[in-house]
XYZ file of C-alpha atoms in Angstrom:
689
model
C 0.000 0.000 0.000
C 1.534 3.376 -0.946
C 2.492 5.352 2.135
C 0.810 8.539 0.891
C -2.651 6.931 0.784
C -4.938 7.591 3.727
C -8.538 6.646 4.458
C -11.055 8.800 6.276
C -14.227 7.130 7.552
C -17.293 9.359 7.803
C -20.583 8.281 9.391
C -23.093 10.734 7.929
C -26.319 9.008 8.942
C -28.802 11.384 10.551
C -32.481 11.520 11.284
C -33.772 12.844 7.941
C -36.563 14.926 9.472
C -36.795 18.264 7.688
C -36.961 21.353 9.847
C -38.324 24.461 8.213
C -40.574 27.077 9.748
C -41.063 30.304 7.852
C -42.429 32.004 10.976
C -39.356 31.398 13.129
C -36.398 33.834 12.909
C -33.288 32.202 11.537
C -30.415 31.995 14.009
C -26.724 31.224 14.122
C -24.625 30.211 17.087
C -24.483 33.906 18.014
C -28.233 34.518 17.950
C -30.706 36.107 15.513
C -29.517 37.777 12.334
C -31.699 40.091 10.297
C -31.513 40.094 6.513
C -29.708 43.008 4.937
C -32.257 45.182 3.170
C -34.879 42.455 3.636
C -37.661 44.971 3.111
C -36.540 45.334 -0.500
C -37.026 41.641 -1.251
C -39.759 40.916 -3.761
C -39.029 37.245 -4.435
C -40.554 34.671 -2.094
C -38.154 32.618 -0.033
C -38.253 28.967 -1.112
C -38.479 26.211 1.523
C -35.029 25.465 2.947
C -34.004 22.497 5.061
C -32.131 23.887 8.048
C -28.741 22.758 9.317
C -30.532 21.054 12.181
C -32.653 19.260 9.597
C -29.618 17.538 8.061
C -27.700 17.107 11.304
C -24.902 19.625 10.809
C -21.864 19.507 13.066
C -22.199 22.763 15.010
C -18.951 22.340 16.965
C -17.338 24.950 14.727
C -13.976 26.529 15.564
C -14.940 30.033 14.435
C -17.971 32.172 13.686
C -19.156 33.097 10.216
C -17.845 36.061 8.258
C -19.908 38.260 5.983
C -19.742 40.364 2.866
C -21.771 43.504 2.317
C -24.220 42.228 -0.297
C -24.895 39.411 -2.740
C -23.497 40.363 -6.128
C -23.319 36.938 -7.798
C -24.479 33.359 -7.426
C -22.149 30.525 -8.491
C -23.372 26.976 -9.074
C -21.120 23.936 -8.744
C -21.610 20.185 -9.070
C -20.853 18.397 -5.821
C -19.418 15.446 -7.740
C -20.062 11.844 -6.799
C -22.983 9.710 -7.850
C -26.369 10.587 -9.278
C -27.680 7.194 -8.201
C -29.099 8.150 -4.834
C -32.480 8.565 -3.213
C -33.389 12.028 -2.031
C -34.245 10.423 1.300
C -30.464 10.046 1.681
C -29.674 13.666 0.790
C -29.314 14.871 4.418
C -26.681 12.208 5.031
C -24.878 13.203 1.827
C -24.795 16.861 2.893
C -23.444 15.868 6.302
C -20.764 13.812 4.584
C -19.731 16.812 2.462
C -19.469 18.930 5.604
C -17.253 16.331 7.291
C -15.040 16.189 4.201
C -14.689 19.962 4.037
C -13.753 20.100 7.723
C -11.219 17.257 7.791
C -9.582 16.902 4.398
C -6.098 18.525 4.343
C -6.904 20.207 1.017
C -9.927 21.929 2.519
C -10.038 22.413 6.318
C -12.684 25.109 5.857
C -14.062 24.871 9.425
C -17.522 24.137 7.996
C -19.161 23.129 4.756
C -17.901 25.401 1.991
C -21.130 25.899 0.038
C -23.805 28.326 1.185
C -26.548 26.041 -0.089
C -26.936 22.588 -1.611
C -29.762 21.283 -3.814
C -30.588 17.626 -4.460
C -32.068 16.154 -7.630
C -35.598 16.286 -6.188
C -35.256 20.044 -5.706
C -34.825 20.113 -1.916
C -32.683 23.054 -0.800
C -30.323 22.618 2.160
C -28.813 25.383 4.252
C -25.046 25.098 3.944
C -22.412 27.202 5.675
C -23.489 28.597 9.063
C -24.274 32.258 9.505
C -27.917 32.632 8.464
C -29.535 31.852 5.143
C -30.745 35.443 4.798
C -27.269 36.985 5.242
C -24.376 37.429 2.755
C -22.269 34.705 4.393
C -18.758 34.342 2.991
C -18.236 30.740 1.972
C -15.432 28.637 0.500
C -16.747 27.682 -2.900
C -15.291 29.856 -5.682
C -11.682 30.893 -4.816
C -11.075 34.556 -5.468
C -14.792 35.373 -5.477
C -16.111 33.968 -2.185
C -16.982 37.371 -0.709
C -20.251 39.018 -1.744
C -21.371 35.865 -3.551
C -23.421 32.752 -2.925
C -22.093 29.277 -3.685
C -24.657 26.595 -4.502
C -23.841 22.929 -5.066
C -26.137 20.604 -6.998
C -25.695 17.121 -5.592
C -24.302 14.733 -8.184
C -22.093 14.418 -11.235
C -22.788 16.992 -13.947
C -20.343 15.609 -16.493
C -21.771 12.218 -17.364
C -25.007 13.039 -15.547
C -27.505 15.840 -16.044
C -29.171 18.216 -13.604
C -32.856 17.435 -13.157
C -35.540 20.043 -13.925
C -36.503 20.033 -10.228
C -32.934 20.838 -9.161
C -32.589 23.627 -11.731
C -35.939 25.129 -10.759
C -35.028 25.203 -7.065
C -31.617 26.690 -7.858
C -33.291 29.443 -9.893
C -35.734 30.202 -7.077
C -32.931 30.295 -4.544
C -30.784 32.581 -6.699
C -33.680 34.970 -7.328
C -34.450 35.147 -3.605
C -30.830 35.794 -2.584
C -30.358 38.498 -5.242
C -33.648 40.341 -4.812
C -32.872 42.273 -1.568
C -29.846 43.788 -3.290
C -31.448 44.525 -6.653
C -29.399 41.915 -8.493
C -30.464 41.256 -12.074
C -30.509 37.482 -12.681
C -29.859 38.094 -16.383
C -27.250 40.796 -15.889
C -23.496 40.948 -15.322
C -21.357 42.234 -12.471
C -17.746 43.371 -12.163
C -15.903 41.608 -9.339
C -12.275 41.874 -8.250
C -10.441 38.607 -7.662
C -9.027 38.439 -4.126
C -6.532 35.672 -4.927
C -5.106 33.774 -7.878
C -7.356 30.801 -8.567
C -5.768 29.297 -11.677
C -7.854 31.438 -14.004
C -7.690 35.010 -12.698
C -4.922 36.903 -10.905
C -5.379 38.592 -7.541
C -6.641 42.140 -8.070
C -7.892 41.416 -11.583
C -11.296 42.913 -12.372
C -13.590 40.397 -14.021
C -17.020 40.813 -15.602
C -19.125 37.799 -14.689
C -22.752 36.767 -15.136
C -24.767 37.498 -11.990
C -25.861 33.843 -12.073
C -22.840 31.897 -13.209
C -21.470 28.421 -13.542
C -18.387 28.028 -11.358
C -16.295 27.520 -14.499
C -17.000 31.148 -15.432
C -14.876 32.280 -12.477
C -12.412 29.437 -11.900
C -11.093 26.253 -13.493
C -13.685 23.495 -13.225
C -12.835 21.316 -10.240
C -15.047 18.493 -11.524
C -16.918 17.915 -14.790
C -19.803 20.361 -15.027
C -20.522 20.784 -18.731
C -24.116 19.548 -18.496
C -24.819 21.939 -15.639
C -23.125 24.923 -17.286
C -25.236 24.407 -20.397
C -28.424 24.864 -18.347
C -27.416 28.086 -16.570
C -28.788 30.433 -19.292
C -32.226 28.880 -18.802
C -31.874 29.293 -15.038
C -31.194 33.026 -15.503
C -34.366 33.417 -17.564
C -36.455 31.507 -15.025
C -35.013 33.501 -12.109
C -35.880 36.784 -13.850
C -39.540 35.792 -14.364
C -42.365 35.823 -11.771
C -41.924 32.058 -11.413
C -39.448 32.097 -8.477
C -42.105 33.739 -6.308
C -44.537 30.880 -6.850
C -45.031 27.869 -4.620
C -42.772 24.902 -5.278
C -44.825 21.914 -6.403
C -44.486 19.108 -3.892
C -46.221 15.847 -3.036
C -44.015 15.075 -0.025
C -46.225 15.695 2.990
C -43.625 14.701 5.614
C -40.555 16.173 3.820
C -38.482 13.023 3.974
C -37.366 13.457 0.366
C -39.816 11.014 -1.235
C -43.211 11.613 -2.874
C -46.200 10.120 -1.063
C -49.000 8.291 -2.870
C -52.649 9.062 -2.108
C -55.265 6.432 -2.973
C -58.819 7.745 -2.950
C -61.614 5.285 -2.206
C -64.846 7.292 -2.432
C -66.984 4.138 -2.283
C -65.462 2.814 0.922
C -67.457 2.239 4.090
C -66.660 4.461 7.083
C -67.993 2.942 10.294
C -71.495 1.991 9.094
C -71.816 4.765 6.534
C -71.934 3.404 3.001
C -70.010 5.387 0.436
C -68.792 7.967 2.949
C -65.354 7.587 1.399
C -61.755 7.790 2.544
C -58.273 8.463 1.229
C -55.180 6.507 2.177
C -51.793 8.197 2.098
C -48.916 5.742 1.630
C -45.560 7.392 2.376
C -42.832 6.697 -0.135
C -39.455 5.300 0.826
C -36.224 4.235 -0.836
C -37.472 0.655 -0.935
C -40.992 1.352 -2.144
C -44.309 2.178 -0.467
C -44.139 2.267 3.314
C -47.545 0.777 3.991
C -46.701 0.381 7.684
C -46.772 4.190 7.993
C -50.024 4.640 6.066
C -52.600 7.261 7.004
C -56.241 6.326 6.422
C -58.146 9.611 6.384
C -61.909 10.060 6.447
C -64.119 12.877 7.668
C -64.196 11.091 11.011
C -60.429 11.379 11.356
C -58.954 13.756 13.919
C -58.651 17.285 12.627
C -60.544 16.702 9.363
C -63.365 19.226 8.849
C -66.857 17.751 8.694
C -68.063 14.272 9.562
C -68.464 11.097 7.558
C -71.935 10.579 6.133
C -73.333 8.029 3.730
C -72.760 9.040 0.121
C -70.258 11.857 0.777
C -67.797 10.233 -1.665
C -64.837 11.747 0.189
C -61.716 11.034 -1.871
C -63.333 11.253 -5.321
C -60.412 13.397 -6.417
C -57.328 14.809 -4.696
C -54.231 16.885 -5.353
C -51.048 17.869 -3.527
C -49.536 21.348 -3.128
C -47.988 23.667 -0.557
C -50.875 25.933 0.429
C -49.182 27.729 3.333
C -45.563 27.922 2.094
C -44.137 25.919 4.980
C -42.302 23.460 2.723
C -44.612 20.512 3.452
C -47.090 19.212 0.895
C -50.735 19.720 1.762
C -53.516 17.462 0.488
C -56.702 18.760 -1.139
C -59.616 16.311 -1.246
C -62.977 16.479 -2.973
C -66.211 15.176 -1.407
C -68.869 15.916 -4.048
C -71.620 14.039 -2.196
C -71.444 16.242 0.913
C -74.720 17.833 2.027
C -74.447 21.393 3.312
C -75.945 22.698 6.548
C -78.681 24.579 4.702
C -80.439 21.439 3.533
C -78.897 21.155 0.071
C -78.033 17.572 -0.826
C -74.864 16.711 -2.750
C -73.797 20.342 -2.683
C -70.198 19.177 -2.357
C -67.167 20.070 -0.298
C -63.412 20.511 -0.664
C -61.091 19.803 2.255
C -57.484 20.985 2.559
C -55.284 19.102 5.054
C -51.905 20.514 6.016
C -48.642 18.630 6.178
C -46.716 17.304 7.980
C -49.515 15.681 9.985
C -52.473 15.934 7.590
C -54.506 16.201 10.784
C -55.547 19.854 10.608
C -57.227 21.704 7.800
C -60.026 23.782 6.420
C -63.155 23.024 4.406
C -64.438 25.003 1.434
C -68.003 25.354 0.162
C -69.636 27.184 -2.689
C -70.481 30.830 -2.184
C -73.570 31.390 -0.031
C -75.602 32.614 -2.990
C -74.621 29.561 -5.035
C -75.649 26.780 -2.665
C -77.851 24.350 -4.591
C -78.589 20.651 -4.390
C -76.601 18.548 -6.810
C -73.758 21.026 -7.389
C -71.173 18.343 -6.429
C -68.272 20.687 -5.688
C -65.042 18.679 -5.534
C -65.811 16.213 -8.322
C -62.437 17.375 -9.681
C -59.699 19.417 -8.001
C -56.204 20.622 -8.826
C -53.631 22.843 -7.128
C -51.234 25.533 -8.411
C -49.885 28.961 -7.525
C -52.082 30.970 -9.866
C -50.961 34.425 -8.644
C -47.309 33.565 -7.896
C -47.443 34.690 -4.275
C -45.545 31.686 -2.923
C -48.654 29.802 -1.777
C -50.498 27.224 -3.859
C -54.185 27.841 -4.559
C -57.083 25.439 -5.105
C -59.178 25.008 -8.233
C -62.369 22.958 -7.946
C -65.187 21.976 -10.285
C -68.860 21.772 -9.355
C -70.319 19.946 -12.388
C -73.973 20.052 -11.306
C -76.671 22.472 -12.451
C -75.464 25.062 -13.190
C -71.895 23.877 -13.664
C -69.400 26.252 -12.068
C -65.642 26.565 -11.756
C -64.190 27.821 -8.491
C -60.832 29.014 -7.216
C -59.783 29.318 -3.584
C -56.832 31.687 -3.231
C -54.705 30.652 -0.268
C -54.151 34.221 0.866
C -57.805 35.314 0.888
C -60.177 32.323 0.773
C -62.291 31.540 3.807
C -63.949 28.357 4.904
C -67.273 29.655 3.625
C -66.582 30.461 0.031
C -64.191 30.964 -2.815
C -64.201 32.982 -6.003
C -66.526 32.004 -8.836
C -64.670 32.035 -12.137
C -67.505 31.228 -14.491
C -70.501 28.950 -14.875
C -72.436 27.326 -17.669
C -76.018 26.256 -18.174
C -76.676 22.566 -17.750
C -74.778 19.737 -16.152
C -71.413 18.478 -17.310
C -70.076 15.017 -16.523
C -66.688 13.331 -16.043
C -64.727 16.491 -15.253
C -60.981 16.384 -14.645
C -58.405 19.141 -14.074
C -54.669 19.701 -14.177
C -52.342 22.630 -13.514
C -49.063 23.834 -15.054
C -47.363 26.882 -16.535
C -48.469 26.415 -20.142
C -47.068 29.730 -21.421
C -43.929 30.005 -19.236
C -44.923 33.374 -17.799
C -44.369 32.388 -14.167
C -48.023 31.859 -13.208
C -49.660 28.458 -12.951
C -52.544 27.874 -15.363
C -55.351 25.300 -15.365
C -56.723 23.031 -18.087
C -59.882 21.023 -17.606
C -61.738 18.466 -19.663
C -65.325 17.330 -19.344
C -68.342 16.110 -21.272
C -70.674 18.987 -22.111
C -74.448 18.645 -21.631
C -74.709 17.327 -25.208
C -72.148 14.590 -24.410
C -69.314 16.141 -26.410
C -65.820 16.308 -24.931
C -64.459 19.794 -24.266
C -61.173 21.318 -23.053
C -61.372 24.638 -21.188
C -58.378 26.778 -20.230
C -57.815 29.182 -17.340
C -54.859 31.551 -17.176
C -52.829 32.519 -14.112
C -51.956 36.167 -13.509
C -50.820 38.604 -10.826
C -54.467 38.936 -9.806
C -55.116 35.199 -9.783
C -56.754 32.711 -12.117
C -58.852 34.050 -14.995
C -60.991 32.374 -17.647
C -59.292 31.862 -21.004
C -61.901 30.105 -23.146
C -62.323 26.755 -24.841
C -59.560 24.988 -26.742
C -60.636 24.431 -30.318
C -60.376 20.654 -30.129
C -62.248 17.711 -28.690
C -61.799 16.870 -25.029
C -62.361 13.682 -23.115
C -62.643 12.338 -19.559
C -59.157 12.662 -18.070
C -56.300 15.135 -18.269
C -52.709 15.433 -17.022
C -49.755 17.753 -17.634
C -45.973 17.718 -18.026
C -43.201 18.725 -20.416
C -43.440 16.003 -23.061
C -41.231 17.575 -25.728
C -38.640 18.993 -23.324
C -38.966 22.627 -24.415
C -39.518 23.964 -20.894
C -43.242 24.579 -21.433
C -45.891 22.450 -19.785
C -48.024 20.360 -22.145
C -51.308 18.533 -21.525
C -52.530 15.051 -22.380
C -56.249 14.323 -22.681
C -57.643 10.815 -22.313
C -60.439 10.123 -24.812
C -61.740 6.619 -24.099
C -64.998 6.599 -26.055
C -65.763 7.383 -29.698
C -69.150 9.013 -29.186
C -67.736 11.725 -26.923
C -64.877 13.065 -29.017
C -64.643 11.103 -32.238
C -62.039 8.897 -30.598
C -60.496 5.961 -32.403
C -62.162 2.620 -31.701
C -60.892 1.481 -28.330
C -59.984 4.998 -27.208
C -56.968 7.257 -27.562
C -54.873 9.963 -25.916
C -54.114 13.359 -27.422
C -51.221 15.608 -26.460
C -51.572 19.375 -26.848
C -48.397 21.408 -26.458
C -47.599 24.569 -24.558
C -46.386 27.751 -26.255
C -45.665 31.337 -25.274
C -49.353 32.003 -25.855
C -50.503 28.942 -23.921
C -51.848 25.536 -24.957
C -52.336 25.281 -28.688
C -53.811 22.743 -31.078
C -50.850 23.199 -33.434
C -48.894 19.974 -33.784
C -51.201 18.003 -31.481
C -50.406 14.280 -31.321
C -53.031 11.534 -31.069
C -52.062 7.930 -30.300
C -54.152 4.770 -30.097
C -53.564 1.040 -30.417
C -53.488 1.210 -34.193
C -50.728 3.862 -34.124
C -47.233 2.908 -35.254
C -45.226 1.381 -32.430
C -48.151 1.022 -30.005
C -48.645 -2.635 -28.950
C -51.989 -4.393 -29.265
C -54.951 -3.740 -31.479
C -57.699 -1.189 -31.050
C -61.004 -2.809 -30.110
C -64.265 -1.089 -29.361
C -64.725 -0.621 -25.633
C -61.072 -0.976 -24.557
C -61.359 2.560 -23.115
C -57.781 3.680 -23.680
C -57.434 7.037 -21.939
C -59.680 6.245 -18.962
C -56.719 7.324 -16.841
C -53.634 9.357 -17.796
C -50.541 10.533 -15.960
C -47.357 12.297 -17.089
C -43.798 11.819 -15.768
C -40.238 11.176 -16.937
C -39.493 7.532 -16.159
C -36.185 7.323 -18.049
C -34.818 10.805 -17.186
C -34.205 11.708 -20.815
C -35.689 15.178 -20.294
C -38.954 14.322 -22.051
C -41.960 13.427 -19.926
C -43.711 10.174 -20.790
C -47.394 9.232 -20.562
C -48.937 6.308 -18.698
C -52.507 5.542 -19.697
C -55.028 2.932 -18.602
C -57.232 0.664 -20.715
C -59.329 -0.915 -17.958
C -61.761 -2.589 -20.373
C -59.032 -4.350 -22.372
C -59.749 -8.085 -22.719
C -56.721 -10.314 -22.053
C -56.579 -13.846 -23.429
C -54.569 -16.431 -21.482
C -54.672 -20.200 -21.998
C -57.255 -19.647 -24.743
C -59.623 -17.991 -22.266
C -60.596 -14.347 -22.713
C -60.589 -12.374 -19.477
C -63.158 -9.664 -20.144
C -62.260 -6.224 -18.796
C -59.086 -7.536 -17.228
C -57.387 -4.257 -18.119
C -53.981 -3.077 -19.243
C -51.766 0.018 -19.406
C -49.516 1.625 -22.010
C -46.360 3.616 -21.260
C -45.955 6.045 -24.182
C -42.586 7.836 -24.593
C -42.051 11.555 -24.863
C -39.529 12.884 -27.396
C -38.194 16.165 -28.818
C -41.091 16.100 -31.275
C -43.694 15.227 -28.660
C -45.577 12.074 -27.765
C -44.592 9.026 -29.823
C -45.674 5.411 -30.139
C -42.128 4.216 -30.820
C -40.824 2.376 -27.775
C -44.216 2.043 -26.085
C -44.424 -0.546 -23.300
C -47.596 -2.590 -22.728
C -48.085 -3.680 -19.108
C -50.739 -5.934 -17.630
C -50.949 -8.536 -14.880
C -49.761 -11.257 -17.260
C -46.611 -9.336 -18.226
C -43.498 -11.419 -17.573
C -42.041 -10.886 -14.076
C -45.169 -9.160 -12.753
C -46.729 -11.206 -9.970
C -50.414 -12.022 -10.099
C -52.669 -12.948 -13.011
C -55.237 -11.187 -15.112
C -58.826 -11.919 -14.176
C -62.114 -10.870 -15.689
C -63.372 -7.636 -14.215
C -60.097 -6.548 -12.587
C -60.098 -3.271 -14.554
C -56.330 -2.937 -14.290
C -55.562 0.651 -15.341
C -58.648 2.208 -13.735
C -56.295 4.850 -12.292
C -52.607 5.492 -12.914
C -49.825 7.719 -11.687
C -46.375 8.165 -13.167
C -44.307 9.931 -10.511
C -41.148 9.501 -8.445
C -42.131 7.337 -5.454
C -38.614 6.456 -4.190
C -36.738 9.746 -4.331
C -34.639 8.804 -7.355
C -36.065 11.596 -9.573
C -37.191 8.893 -12.028
C -40.930 8.403 -12.297
C -42.222 5.083 -10.980
C -45.545 3.497 -11.908
C -48.598 3.039 -9.699
C -51.562 1.323 -11.346
C -55.013 0.831 -9.887
C -57.239 -2.183 -10.491
C -60.503 -1.196 -8.830
C -62.283 -4.454 -9.738
C -59.682 -6.815 -8.244
C -61.252 -9.524 -6.048
C -64.821 -8.532 -6.856
C -64.445 -4.871 -6.035
C -61.949 -4.939 -3.202
C -59.469 -3.309 -5.550
C -55.706 -2.999 -5.432
C -52.790 -0.786 -6.470
C -49.629 -2.163 -8.069
C -46.442 -0.124 -7.714
C -43.584 -0.830 -10.125
C -40.188 0.817 -9.709
C -37.858 2.158 -12.389
C -34.097 2.629 -12.561
C -31.422 3.392 -15.142
C -32.267 0.150 -16.960
C -35.941 1.005 -17.307
C -39.037 -0.535 -15.734
C -38.203 -3.131 -13.046
C -41.080 -5.551 -13.428
C -39.803 -7.810 -10.637
C -40.241 -4.951 -8.162
C -44.028 -5.033 -8.456
C -45.777 -4.716 -5.096
C -49.528 -4.803 -4.491
C -51.483 -3.137 -1.736
C -55.115 -3.956 -1.142
C -57.643 -3.787 1.717
C -55.429 -5.694 4.144
C -52.338 -3.643 3.448
C -54.209 -0.336 3.512
C -56.495 -1.154 6.472
C -59.628 -0.608 4.419
C -62.859 -2.615 4.371
C -63.784 -5.003 1.573
C -65.407 -3.621 -1.585
C -63.565 -0.280 -1.243
C -62.606 -0.292 -4.935
C -59.003 0.593 -4.180
C -57.454 1.909 -7.362
C -60.344 4.107 -8.389
C -58.409 7.342 -7.773
C -54.690 8.062 -7.328
C -52.620 11.187 -6.670
C -50.277 12.717 -7.572
């Protein structure tokens, strides 16, 4: 063994509980520190995991030092692996701190970076001294003073920064610059304080205000894929977007998205169809059913009480309504009767993380209370006015149909703001939210069947004054809708599920249609429609298959193009020469630079090789789907509902993904026993996110 080789052993394991409270003053070892010029800040502070949250070593040999302002923000790759779960990020940050404090080449008395961001977009407080102060770090030699150093966890040479990491970095940079009037798209002249291999001490250098570390110093580790994304970060940071709420579905902030399974038909005590929703926390090894939360209107802290036919859990959505960094859960109960004697008037409940045991209920406006309104048949969440708090959008499809928004800053328990209404009753409404025009405000797209049975798509536009109506899209709608960046252009697109021909002229057996975002919003230009007779799509289109009954959008292969998972719950599957009617199936359709494509589509059902279980008549596999990261890897995993399994008990199958693709052998079911629900709950009828 060479004598110059040494080994340092670091035990970075910590309790990964996140600690973030926007109402508590930030402190250092020397007490409270006020932000310089904080009154000038116009950009909302993003959620930040404190040093206590990642278990920082606070036995520091010296106190922090400060500059006078923040002139520039430098982003570095931390190096190391990209193959980690975000549940392990606190331990990784602690390991970096230990390295910076003990390695002979560093010995920086603390972690060198001011902030660190993982691939799921979680921001960690780095060097001590107060996140709202211009703390001098050790990150960019020669330019440490009056700057902020941010590390993105992972390798940015062979690997790529995730959209979530880049978005959080942009929000962080905008927040740190705003008290000092820094222009995210501008330049700044800085004087090098020491020779760093690129610039001499005393040399004046013009640098981008938001810069890759390589702009100011020789790259210490490969960062070409990160540097290439910095121009887009500058544009994002200069828009209203950094002030908006960060999208999250992690209610306990452990770094992993949590699945919510709505069972609106389930029995609560003796009340038939009262409904419930079961939250299954994610973990690095899959769903943590042992930590499940079964929530009904009889649960502690939930507004209202369980009554027969409430249908609590018909639809749900996650979002951070109070800007505390924890995901909150919004739940629709369209069968709720109000206290004025109106039946099925409907109700929307918001439950706040991390406990999901306190919340608020929302009704229609007092003048709009009518029987059969069914508020909450569809809900979605987004920051429509970019004030840092997510808002609620809800549909009441009864007579007259109305669309409602509940602004987090102003809404009360009694009522929200009526956007518009229409004569007659619509059916099968669904809603999704995203920034379709990249203007920094979340928008909404909905689909429904109009009173004449025709599918429609309606758009609503976010603005500084909140959500506004934007009219109908000039194309057929359907029954389900989801959103994501399918073509990788930075604009959010939508996918509409169109399962039946009579409603939208759908292909026999159903179809999905992708409509793409533009600077003017969702457009019909270049729309893509795929069905089972499309090139590359497995199977054959048959009347009644109902492709598009469920749709979800997520990037399962991390190629930068979101993919689409869709359910065909009425697909017949033949095994051993026996046709299993309505056994059900799903299709995983790839995204690409040109949009949704059939090439490379994966067909998945309960007879797929390496998936446990068998197809059975009436299972309706694909009744609900979600394509989202459920293990903290940043890659979207699959969760597929089969509401007819075991004569209506229902089940959900989760399948993991990794760098090789879909891991069919990882399939794990959870049914009534696993989720502590009664029989005939139709688990798999509704899933979120």
